[in-house]
Short mmCIF file of C-alpha atoms in Angstrom, two decimals:
data_model
loop_
_atom_site.label_atom_id
_atom_site.label_comp_id
_atom_site.label_asym_id
_atom_site.label_seq_id
_atom_site.Cartn_x
_atom_site.Cartn_y
_atom_site.Cartn_z
CA UNK K 1 -5.49 -19.94 -14.05
CA UNK K 2 -8.42 -18.36 -11.94
CA UNK K 3 -8.41 -16.14 -9.69
CA UNK K 4 -11.40 -16.67 -6.96
CA UNK K 5 -13.50 -15.57 -4.24
CA UNK K 6 -16.16 -17.74 -1.87
CA UNK K 7 -17.26 -15.61 1.39
CA UNK K 8 -19.56 -14.34 3.78
CA UNK K 9 -20.67 -11.06 4.74
CA UNK K 10 -23.21 -8.46 7.44
CA UNK K 11 -25.75 -8.71 3.88
CA UNK K 12 -25.38 -12.10 3.41
CA UNK K 13 -24.72 -14.20 7.18
CA UNK K 14 -26.60 -13.08 10.86
CA UNK K 15 -24.82 -12.70 13.30
CA UNK K 16 -25.02 -15.85 14.49
CA UNK K 17 -23.78 -17.55 11.14
CA UNK K 18 -20.54 -15.95 11.24
CA UNK K 19 -19.61 -16.70 13.79
CA UNK K 20 -20.11 -20.02 13.32
CA UNK K 21 -18.14 -19.57 10.41
CA UNK K 22 -15.65 -17.18 12.09
CA UNK K 23 -11.93 -18.21 12.15
CA UNK K 24 -10.28 -17.65 15.37
CA UNK K 25 -6.52 -16.34 14.55
CA UNK K 26 -4.41 -18.79 16.28
CA UNK K 27 -6.53 -22.22 13.54
CA UNK K 28 -5.43 -19.41 10.77
CA UNK K 29 -2.07 -21.37 9.95
CA UNK K 30 -4.35 -24.74 9.87
CA UNK K 31 -7.10 -23.43 7.52
CA UNK K 32 -4.21 -22.65 5.45
CA UNK K 33 -3.20 -25.05 4.76
CA UNK K 34 -5.12 -27.97 5.14
CA UNK K 35 -7.37 -25.49 1.62
CA UNK K 36 -3.87 -26.25 0.25
CA UNK K 37 -4.07 -29.55 0.75
CA UNK K 38 -6.84 -29.79 -1.84
CA UNK K 39 -6.07 -30.27 -5.56
CA UNK K 40 -7.94 -27.35 -6.91
CA UNK K 41 -5.65 -24.84 -4.53
CA UNK K 42 -3.01 -23.27 -5.84
CA UNK K 43 -2.29 -20.34 -3.67
CA UNK K 44 -4.77 -18.75 -1.28
CA UNK K 45 -5.95 -16.54 1.50
CA UNK K 46 -8.89 -16.07 4.41
CA UNK K 47 -10.09 -13.15 5.37
CA UNK K 48 -11.85 -13.35 8.35
CA UNK K 49 -13.08 -9.98 10.59
CA UNK K 50 -16.45 -9.95 12.52
CA UNK K 51 -18.41 -8.57 9.93
CA UNK K 52 -16.84 -10.87 6.80
CA UNK K 53 -14.84 -14.26 6.75
CA UNK K 54 -13.24 -14.93 2.78
CA UNK K 55 -11.64 -16.73 0.86
CA UNK K 56 -9.36 -15.26 -1.85
CA UNK K 57 -8.08 -19.42 -4.13
CA UNK K 58 -6.05 -18.99 -7.25
CA UNK K 59 -7.15 -22.19 -9.50
CA UNK K 60 -7.18 -24.05 -12.61
CA UNK K 61 -10.88 -25.01 -12.20
CA UNK K 62 -13.42 -22.11 -11.41
CA UNK K 63 -16.16 -25.13 -10.51
CA UNK K 64 -13.69 -27.85 -9.04
CA UNK K 65 -12.28 -24.37 -7.01
CA UNK K 66 -15.59 -22.93 -5.70
CA UNK K 67 -16.93 -26.83 -5.17
CA UNK K 68 -13.92 -27.68 -2.41
CA UNK K 69 -13.46 -24.33 -0.90
CA UNK K 70 -17.42 -24.94 0.22
CA UNK K 71 -16.31 -27.91 1.11
CA UNK K 72 -13.69 -27.14 2.48
CA UNK K 73 -16.08 -24.26 4.74
CA UNK K 74 -18.04 -26.13 6.20
CA UNK K 75 -15.23 -29.66 7.00
CA UNK K 76 -13.60 -27.36 9.17
CA UNK K 77 -15.86 -25.46 11.02
CA UNK K 78 -18.11 -29.08 11.90
CA UNK K 79 -20.77 -28.21 10.32
CA UNK K 80 -23.27 -29.53 6.84
CA UNK K 81 -22.45 -27.99 3.67
CA UNK K 82 -26.63 -27.58 3.48
CA UNK K 83 -25.78 -25.03 6.52
CA UNK K 84 -23.28 -22.66 5.11
CA UNK K 85 -24.11 -22.55 0.87
CA UNK K 86 -26.79 -20.67 1.78
CA UNK K 87 -24.97 -17.52 3.08
CA UNK K 88 -22.56 -17.66 0.77
CA UNK K 89 -21.23 -15.51 -2.65
CA UNK K 90 -18.89 -15.92 -5.52
CA UNK K 91 -16.54 -14.77 -8.15
CA UNK K 92 -15.17 -15.41 -10.37
CA UNK K 93 -12.21 -13.71 -12.69
CA UNK K 94 -12.55 -9.59 -12.80
CA UNK K 95 -15.74 -10.31 -10.37
CA UNK K 96 -13.28 -10.88 -8.24
CA UNK K 97 -10.90 -8.61 -8.17
CA UNK K 98 -13.27 -6.29 -8.25
CA UNK K 99 -14.64 -7.50 -4.96
CA UNK K 100 -10.63 -7.67 -2.83
CA UNK K 101 -10.65 -4.22 -4.32
CA UNK K 102 -13.90 -2.40 -3.02
CA UNK K 103 -13.42 -4.31 0.85
CA UNK K 104 -9.97 -3.18 0.74
CA UNK K 105 -10.66 0.62 -0.02
CA UNK K 106 -13.26 0.36 2.62
CA UNK K 107 -16.27 0.25 -0.19
CA UNK K 108 -17.73 -3.42 1.03
CA UNK K 109 -17.91 -2.20 5.09
CA UNK K 110 -21.03 -2.09 6.67
CA UNK K 111 -18.84 1.09 7.48
CA UNK K 112 -18.64 2.69 4.36
CA UNK K 113 -15.03 4.08 3.49
CA UNK K 114 -13.89 2.34 7.15
CA UNK K 115 -10.01 2.79 7.22
CA UNK K 116 -9.86 -0.85 9.66
CA UNK K 117 -10.58 -3.66 7.12
CA UNK K 118 -7.31 -2.23 4.99
CA UNK K 119 -4.70 -3.27 7.87
CA UNK K 120 -7.24 -6.29 7.72
CA UNK K 121 -6.76 -7.09 4.54
CA UNK K 122 -2.50 -6.47 5.55
CA UNK K 123 -3.12 -8.57 8.76
CA UNK K 124 -4.63 -11.57 6.06
CA UNK K 125 -1.63 -11.06 3.24
CA UNK K 126 0.89 -11.35 6.41
CA UNK K 127 -0.58 -14.70 7.37
CA UNK K 128 -0.51 -15.95 4.04
CA UNK K 129 3.15 -15.43 3.39
CA UNK K 130 3.70 -17.19 6.44
CA UNK K 131 1.92 -20.20 5.55
CA UNK K 132 3.64 -19.92 2.27
CA UNK K 133 0.51 -19.99 0.22
CA UNK K 134 1.37 -17.31 -1.12
CA UNK K 135 3.04 -16.74 -4.66
CA UNK K 136 3.41 -14.90 -8.09
CA UNK K 137 -1.42 -14.28 -8.45
CA UNK K 138 -1.50 -13.71 -5.37
CA UNK K 139 1.53 -10.94 -4.11
CA UNK K 140 1.01 -9.05 -7.04
CA UNK K 141 -3.27 -8.75 -6.91
CA UNK K 142 -2.88 -8.07 -2.99
CA UNK K 143 -0.19 -5.57 -3.55
CA UNK K 144 -2.78 -4.36 -6.22
CA UNK K 145 -5.29 -3.93 -3.23
CA UNK K 146 -3.63 -2.02 -1.61
CA UNK K 147 -2.42 0.79 -3.74
CA UNK K 148 -5.50 0.63 -5.38
CA UNK K 149 -7.46 1.35 -1.48
CA UNK K 150 -4.85 3.51 -0.80
CA UNK K 151 -5.29 5.74 -3.89
CA UNK K 152 -9.18 5.45 -3.22
CA UNK K 153 -8.51 6.92 0.17
CA UNK K 154 -5.91 10.03 -1.09
CA UNK K 155 -8.08 10.92 -4.34
CA UNK K 156 -11.94 10.75 -2.10
CA UNK K 157 -13.47 11.66 -0.10
CA UNK K 158 -14.56 8.29 1.24
CA UNK K 159 -13.01 8.52 4.54
CA UNK K 160 -15.16 12.05 5.88
CA UNK K 161 -17.37 12.65 8.66
CA UNK K 162 -16.35 9.36 11.24
CA UNK K 163 -17.74 6.77 11.56
CA UNK K 164 -15.98 3.25 12.33
CA UNK K 165 -17.61 0.62 14.15
CA UNK K 166 -16.29 1.51 17.86
CA UNK K 167 -18.14 4.56 16.78
CA UNK K 168 -21.33 3.67 15.72
CA UNK K 169 -21.84 1.46 19.54
CA UNK K 170 -19.99 4.52 21.19
CA UNK K 171 -23.10 6.69 18.99
CA UNK K 172 -25.36 4.07 20.68
CA UNK K 173 -25.10 4.25 23.61
CA UNK K 174 -24.20 8.02 23.73
CA UNK K 175 -28.49 8.55 22.20
CA UNK K 176 -29.71 5.78 24.82
CA UNK K 177 -28.03 8.44 28.23
CA UNK K 178 -28.09 10.92 26.94
CA UNK K 179 -24.94 12.30 28.32
CA UNK K 180 -21.86 10.03 28.95
CA UNK K 181 -20.77 12.83 31.24
CA UNK K 182 -20.63 10.78 34.96
CA UNK K 183 -20.32 6.93 33.34
CA UNK K 184 -17.86 4.13 34.26
CA UNK K 185 -17.79 2.32 31.61
CA UNK K 186 -15.59 -0.86 32.02
CA UNK K 187 -14.03 -2.83 28.47
CA UNK K 188 -13.50 -5.97 27.64
CA UNK K 189 -10.28 -7.02 25.21
CA UNK K 190 -7.36 -4.88 25.21
CA UNK K 191 -7.54 -5.15 20.92
CA UNK K 192 -7.49 -2.08 18.81
CA UNK K 193 -11.04 -1.55 18.85
CA UNK K 194 -10.55 -1.34 22.03
CA UNK K 195 -8.03 1.07 22.27
CA UNK K 196 -10.98 2.87 19.63
CA UNK K 197 -14.00 3.14 21.76
CA UNK K 198 -12.28 3.90 25.04
CA UNK K 199 -11.05 7.24 22.21
CA UNK K 200 -14.11 8.40 21.11
CA UNK K 201 -15.81 7.39 25.52
CA UNK K 202 -12.93 9.65 26.26
CA UNK K 203 -14.12 12.10 24.42
CA UNK K 204 -18.30 12.13 25.85
CA UNK K 205 -16.52 12.64 28.88
CA UNK K 206 -17.12 9.38 30.20
CA UNK K 207 -16.10 9.31 34.51
CA UNK K 208 -13.51 6.34 34.50
CA UNK K 209 -12.76 3.51 32.16
CA UNK K 210 -11.33 0.25 33.26
CA UNK K 211 -9.77 -2.11 31.37
CA UNK K 212 -9.98 -6.63 31.62
CA UNK K 213 -7.72 -9.05 29.38
CA UNK K 214 -6.41 -12.39 30.41
CA UNK K 215 -3.41 -10.02 29.41
CA UNK K 216 -2.75 -8.38 31.99
CA UNK K 217 0.37 -6.65 30.33
CA UNK K 218 -2.09 -5.84 26.81
CA UNK K 219 -4.63 -4.15 30.02
CA UNK K 220 -2.12 -1.70 31.41
CA UNK K 221 -0.63 -0.46 28.39
CA UNK K 222 -4.36 0.75 26.69
CA UNK K 223 -5.17 1.30 30.39
CA UNK K 224 -2.25 3.92 30.69
CA UNK K 225 -2.29 5.59 26.96
CA UNK K 226 -6.54 5.95 27.50
CA UNK K 227 -6.02 8.00 31.97
CA UNK K 228 -8.00 3.88 32.53
CA UNK K 229 -7.14 1.26 35.68
CA UNK K 230 -6.71 -1.81 34.56
CA UNK K 231 -7.68 -5.67 35.96
CA UNK K 232 -6.97 -8.90 35.38
CA UNK K 233 -9.63 -11.20 34.26
CA UNK K 234 -10.61 -12.58 37.56
CA UNK K 235 -11.87 -9.06 38.60
CA UNK K 236 -14.65 -9.42 36.32
CA UNK K 237 -17.56 -9.89 38.17
CA UNK K 238 -16.54 -6.94 40.24
CA UNK K 239 -15.86 -4.30 37.45
CA UNK K 240 -19.34 -5.58 36.01
CA UNK K 241 -20.86 -5.07 39.71
CA UNK K 242 -19.78 -1.47 39.56
CA UNK K 243 -19.86 -0.17 35.16
CA UNK K 244 -22.41 1.10 33.79
CA UNK K 245 -22.30 1.16 30.24
CA UNK K 246 -20.20 -2.69 29.43
CA UNK K 247 -18.14 -2.87 25.56
CA UNK K 248 -16.96 -5.80 24.26
CA UNK K 249 -14.60 -7.12 22.25
CA UNK K 250 -11.75 -10.52 23.10
CA UNK K 251 -10.82 -12.88 20.76
CA UNK K 252 -11.92 -16.26 22.47
CA UNK K 253 -13.89 -18.42 20.10
CA UNK K 254 -16.40 -19.49 23.29
CA UNK K 255 -18.76 -17.20 25.84
CA UNK K 256 -17.34 -15.04 28.04
CA UNK K 257 -20.24 -13.89 29.92
CA UNK K 258 -22.78 -16.15 29.97
CA UNK K 259 -26.45 -15.78 32.26
CA UNK K 260 -25.56 -16.82 35.46
CA UNK K 261 -22.66 -14.32 35.34
CA UNK K 262 -24.18 -11.81 34.91
CA UNK K 263 -27.84 -13.29 37.87
CA UNK K 264 -24.56 -13.04 40.14
CA UNK K 265 -23.92 -9.71 40.29
CA UNK K 266 -27.05 -7.79 39.27
CA UNK K 267 -28.19 -7.79 43.30
CA UNK K 268 -25.41 -5.89 43.81
CA UNK K 269 -26.02 -2.95 41.79
CA UNK K 270 -29.09 -1.80 43.92
CA UNK K 271 -31.49 -1.98 41.31
CA UNK K 272 -28.97 -0.55 38.64
CA UNK K 273 -29.54 -1.22 34.73
CA UNK K 274 -26.09 -3.01 33.13
CA UNK K 275 -26.03 -1.97 29.37
CA UNK K 276 -23.83 -4.09 27.30
CA UNK K 277 -22.09 -3.88 23.89
CA UNK K 278 -20.15 -7.16 22.57
CA UNK K 279 -19.25 -6.50 19.31
CA UNK K 280 -17.08 -9.33 18.60
CA UNK K 281 -17.01 -12.10 16.32
CA UNK K 282 -17.49 -14.26 17.87
CA UNK K 283 -19.49 -12.91 20.44
CA UNK K 284 -18.39 -12.57 23.73
CA UNK K 285 -21.58 -12.64 25.63
CA UNK K 286 -24.62 -15.47 25.43
CA UNK K 287 -27.44 -13.59 23.58
CA UNK K 288 -29.66 -15.26 26.64
CA UNK K 289 -27.85 -12.60 29.08
CA UNK K 290 -30.71 -9.90 26.86
CA UNK K 291 -33.83 -12.00 28.44
CA UNK K 292 -32.76 -10.90 32.05
CA UNK K 293 -35.14 -7.95 33.55
CA UNK K 294 -32.37 -4.68 33.92
CA UNK K 295 -29.93 -5.57 31.47
CA UNK K 296 -29.66 -4.03 27.80
CA UNK K 297 -27.94 -6.45 25.57
CA UNK K 298 -26.71 -5.69 21.94
CA UNK K 299 -24.88 -6.91 19.15
CA UNK K 300 -22.94 -5.82 15.69
CA UNK K 301 -26.63 -6.06 13.93
CA UNK K 302 -27.32 -3.40 16.50
CA UNK K 303 -24.90 -1.27 15.45
CA UNK K 304 -26.68 -1.02 11.58
CA UNK K 305 -29.10 1.95 12.12
CA UNK K 306 -26.38 4.40 13.12
CA UNK K 307 -23.99 3.71 10.73
CA UNK K 308 -26.78 4.44 8.34
CA UNK K 309 -27.48 7.84 8.88
CA UNK K 310 -24.36 8.04 8.98
CA UNK K 311 -22.99 7.17 5.61
CA UNK K 312 -25.08 9.40 2.53
CA UNK K 313 -21.98 11.80 2.21
CA UNK K 314 -19.92 8.61 2.33
CA UNK K 315 -21.78 6.94 -1.04
CA UNK K 316 -21.65 10.09 -3.42
CA UNK K 317 -17.75 9.98 -2.75
CA UNK K 318 -17.62 6.21 -2.94
CA UNK K 319 -18.66 7.12 -6.52
CA UNK K 320 -15.97 8.10 -7.23
CA UNK K 321 -14.47 5.25 -5.31
CA UNK K 322 -16.31 2.96 -7.65
CA UNK K 323 -14.59 4.71 -11.05
CA UNK K 324 -11.30 4.35 -9.76
CA UNK K 325 -12.04 0.83 -9.08
CA UNK K 326 -12.98 -0.76 -12.70
CA UNK K 327 -9.87 1.19 -14.11
CA UNK K 328 -7.76 -0.85 -12.25
CA UNK K 329 -9.20 -3.91 -12.47
CA UNK K 330 -9.28 -3.83 -16.38
CA UNK K 331 -4.98 -2.92 -15.68
CA UNK K 332 -5.11 -6.10 -13.31
CA UNK K 333 -6.95 -8.09 -15.60
CA UNK K 334 -4.41 -7.16 -18.19
CA UNK K 335 -1.32 -8.55 -16.11
CA UNK K 336 -2.92 -11.55 -15.75
CA UNK K 337 -3.58 -12.11 -19.33
CA UNK K 338 0.04 -10.69 -20.60
CA UNK K 339 1.29 -13.65 -17.69
CA UNK K 340 -1.59 -16.91 -18.93
CA UNK K 341 1.00 -16.48 -22.65
CA UNK K 342 4.37 -15.72 -21.52
CA UNK K 343 4.87 -19.40 -20.95
CA UNK K 344 3.69 -20.75 -24.76
CA UNK K 345 5.26 -17.55 -25.73
CA UNK K 346 8.72 -18.73 -23.79
CA UNK K 347 7.65 -22.21 -25.50
CA UNK K 348 7.93 -21.16 -29.19
CA UNK K 349 10.45 -18.63 -29.08
CA UNK K 350 12.73 -21.93 -28.15
CA UNK K 351 10.83 -24.07 -30.29
CA UNK K 352 11.41 -21.83 -33.57
CA UNK K 353 14.98 -20.64 -32.52
CA UNK K 354 15.92 -24.32 -31.90
CA UNK K 355 14.75 -25.32 -36.03
CA UNK K 356 16.78 -21.39 -36.82
CA UNK K 357 20.38 -22.89 -35.77
CA UNK K 358 19.94 -26.35 -36.71
CA UNK K 359 19.23 -25.17 -40.35
CA UNK K 360 21.63 -22.40 -39.37
CA UNK K 361 25.07 -25.03 -39.08
CA UNK K 362 23.29 -27.40 -42.10
CA UNK K 363 24.07 -24.15 -43.89
CA UNK K 364 27.34 -23.55 -42.03
CA UNK K 365 28.60 -26.64 -42.72
CA UNK K 366 27.92 -26.68 -46.47
CA UNK K 367 29.82 -23.48 -46.72
CA UNK K 368 32.58 -25.13 -45.20
CA UNK K 369 35.74 -23.36 -44.49
CA UNK K 370 34.02 -20.31 -45.68
CA UNK K 371 35.60 -16.57 -44.70
CA UNK K 372 34.20 -15.57 -41.42
CA UNK K 373 32.06 -12.61 -43.04
CA UNK K 374 30.25 -14.84 -44.17
CA UNK K 375 29.36 -17.05 -41.34
CA UNK K 376 29.14 -13.58 -40.33
CA UNK K 377 26.16 -13.02 -42.53
CA UNK K 378 24.10 -16.63 -42.63
CA UNK K 379 23.95 -16.24 -38.25
CA UNK K 380 22.15 -12.99 -38.75
CA UNK K 381 19.74 -14.08 -41.31
CA UNK K 382 19.32 -17.24 -38.80
CA UNK K 383 18.43 -14.23 -36.79
CA UNK K 384 16.19 -12.55 -38.20
CA UNK K 385 14.10 -14.86 -39.42
CA UNK K 386 13.30 -16.78 -36.04
CA UNK K 387 12.82 -12.81 -35.02
CA UNK K 388 10.43 -12.25 -37.57
CA UNK K 389 8.69 -15.43 -37.57
CA UNK K 390 7.79 -14.91 -33.87
CA UNK K 391 7.23 -11.32 -34.23
CA UNK K 392 3.61 -11.92 -35.06
CA UNK K 393 2.58 -14.58 -33.25
CA UNK K 394 3.88 -12.69 -30.18
CA UNK K 395 1.85 -9.20 -31.38
CA UNK K 396 -1.33 -10.81 -31.27
CA UNK K 397 -0.87 -13.33 -28.14
CA UNK K 398 -0.52 -10.01 -25.76
CA UNK K 399 -3.07 -7.83 -27.83
CA UNK K 400 -5.80 -10.13 -27.64
CA UNK K 401 -8.45 -8.14 -26.01
CA UNK K 402 -9.83 -10.65 -23.76
CA UNK K 403 -8.89 -13.30 -22.28
CA UNK K 404 -11.01 -16.02 -23.50
CA UNK K 405 -9.34 -15.26 -26.98
CA UNK K 406 -6.19 -15.50 -25.37
CA UNK K 407 -6.61 -18.56 -24.50
CA UNK K 408 -7.61 -19.38 -28.05
CA UNK K 409 -3.99 -18.24 -29.61
CA UNK K 410 -2.39 -19.88 -26.34
CA UNK K 411 -4.51 -23.04 -27.69
CA UNK K 412 -4.16 -22.81 -31.26
CA UNK K 413 -0.41 -21.81 -31.59
CA UNK K 414 0.54 -24.83 -28.68
CA UNK K 415 -1.39 -27.23 -31.71
CA UNK K 416 0.34 -26.11 -33.85
CA UNK K 417 3.90 -25.96 -33.16
CA UNK K 418 3.47 -29.02 -30.65
CA UNK K 419 4.34 -26.49 -27.72
CA UNK K 420 5.07 -27.83 -23.90
CA UNK K 421 5.18 -24.92 -22.52
CA UNK K 422 7.35 -24.51 -18.22
CA UNK K 423 4.57 -23.20 -16.34
CA UNK K 424 7.70 -22.03 -14.40
CA UNK K 425 8.39 -19.24 -17.50
CA UNK K 426 6.24 -17.30 -15.65
CA UNK K 427 7.17 -16.80 -12.35
CA UNK K 428 10.47 -16.00 -13.80
CA UNK K 429 9.28 -12.59 -15.69
CA UNK K 430 8.75 -10.82 -12.28
CA UNK K 431 10.49 -7.33 -12.39
CA UNK K 432 12.45 -5.68 -9.85
CA UNK K 433 11.48 -7.82 -7.06
CA UNK K 434 7.31 -6.06 -6.90
CA UNK K 435 5.19 -9.75 -6.62
CA UNK K 436 7.78 -10.22 -3.41
CA UNK K 437 6.35 -10.82 0.28
CA UNK K 438 6.42 -7.94 2.15
CA UNK K 439 3.92 -8.29 5.70
CA UNK K 440 1.27 -5.64 6.46
CA UNK K 441 0.40 -5.02 9.45
CA UNK K 442 -2.57 -6.14 11.28
CA UNK K 443 -5.24 -2.31 12.04
CA UNK K 444 -8.04 -2.60 13.94
CA UNK K 445 -11.44 -4.44 13.23
CA UNK K 446 -14.60 -4.19 10.36
#
């Protein structure tokens, strides 16, 4: 089996493409089910954030698996493959494992070392568990990714000098205004990213924070934590009239703010400019809103300059993280290589033991009513012969330096001994529940 990843991120695709390929949470189970219907996909996991969409899969055939996932991405979103393909990257084998470890550790993020991505990877794994698209390899891979991310954060200084998408959004607004003291803020959406933004806004001394959400109770929870005021979604126009700064990040699959909505409230603002920051993917605010006079609209791609200026010290620490990841990739690949040979080892053991058992019975039959000690000696000799015959092939299989060499030995043994391994034998090798599914909580946004 092979591990592959097919995806796109903020480096390979602009926001206009990322939002068209994003998976809203309510459709993720459907997407996972459709992926598992593809013949070459045996296990899968779907990671969709504001900065990336990635599908991790286990497949017996790399090329077929990659092609099927590319086709799925285009078909699910109603797009032509010619639109999607130029923005996609693919990794397989050790490169795919390395990529996931880097993603989980925050080394592949727009904000190097940001902590929210690990929560998102855990949430993606939880979704795979609920949809039952995970099995032996995905379980092991994800638990190793969680462990690697923890090591990188604890053994390096990559988390220093806090930088995040919400931090960058608030910092950009602060640079525009000079000071945020006395400003009124409207948060649209009450998720984790909104909470992080509210915390940063309070730290800069804003006068008030209003929170709007389609579910009023959720808006009230966030507002209470940050000394703000919650409003139902129907109050959006009135709150837009009063706010100096609007930050929007919902999970809506469509625009919640269009040019006409903004044009209606501008006469009531008495000439005050309106600053809108949209960090949702798909976007919450129609980009055409930014062309309205006295309205200034920014999205996640506008934050890169802010983020880059805070990254110098983190990049040095990231080098330490890369070394940790390389060691962990090698460790995982050794486990995967062993997994490939387990069914063949067990099949070979069964074949040798069957032959020895048959020959032992012949020998015991020839002895007739032999003494118990003689019978015991024959049985011990048969077991010893089986063990010695098995020793060197098994050692060679387990110690093969590469998966290619291991596969060569596997093919040779299967041919020479006419073996038909039971692929389910590998699953029977798990120990101590290490690969059992344990769901992780969703934490924030990348």
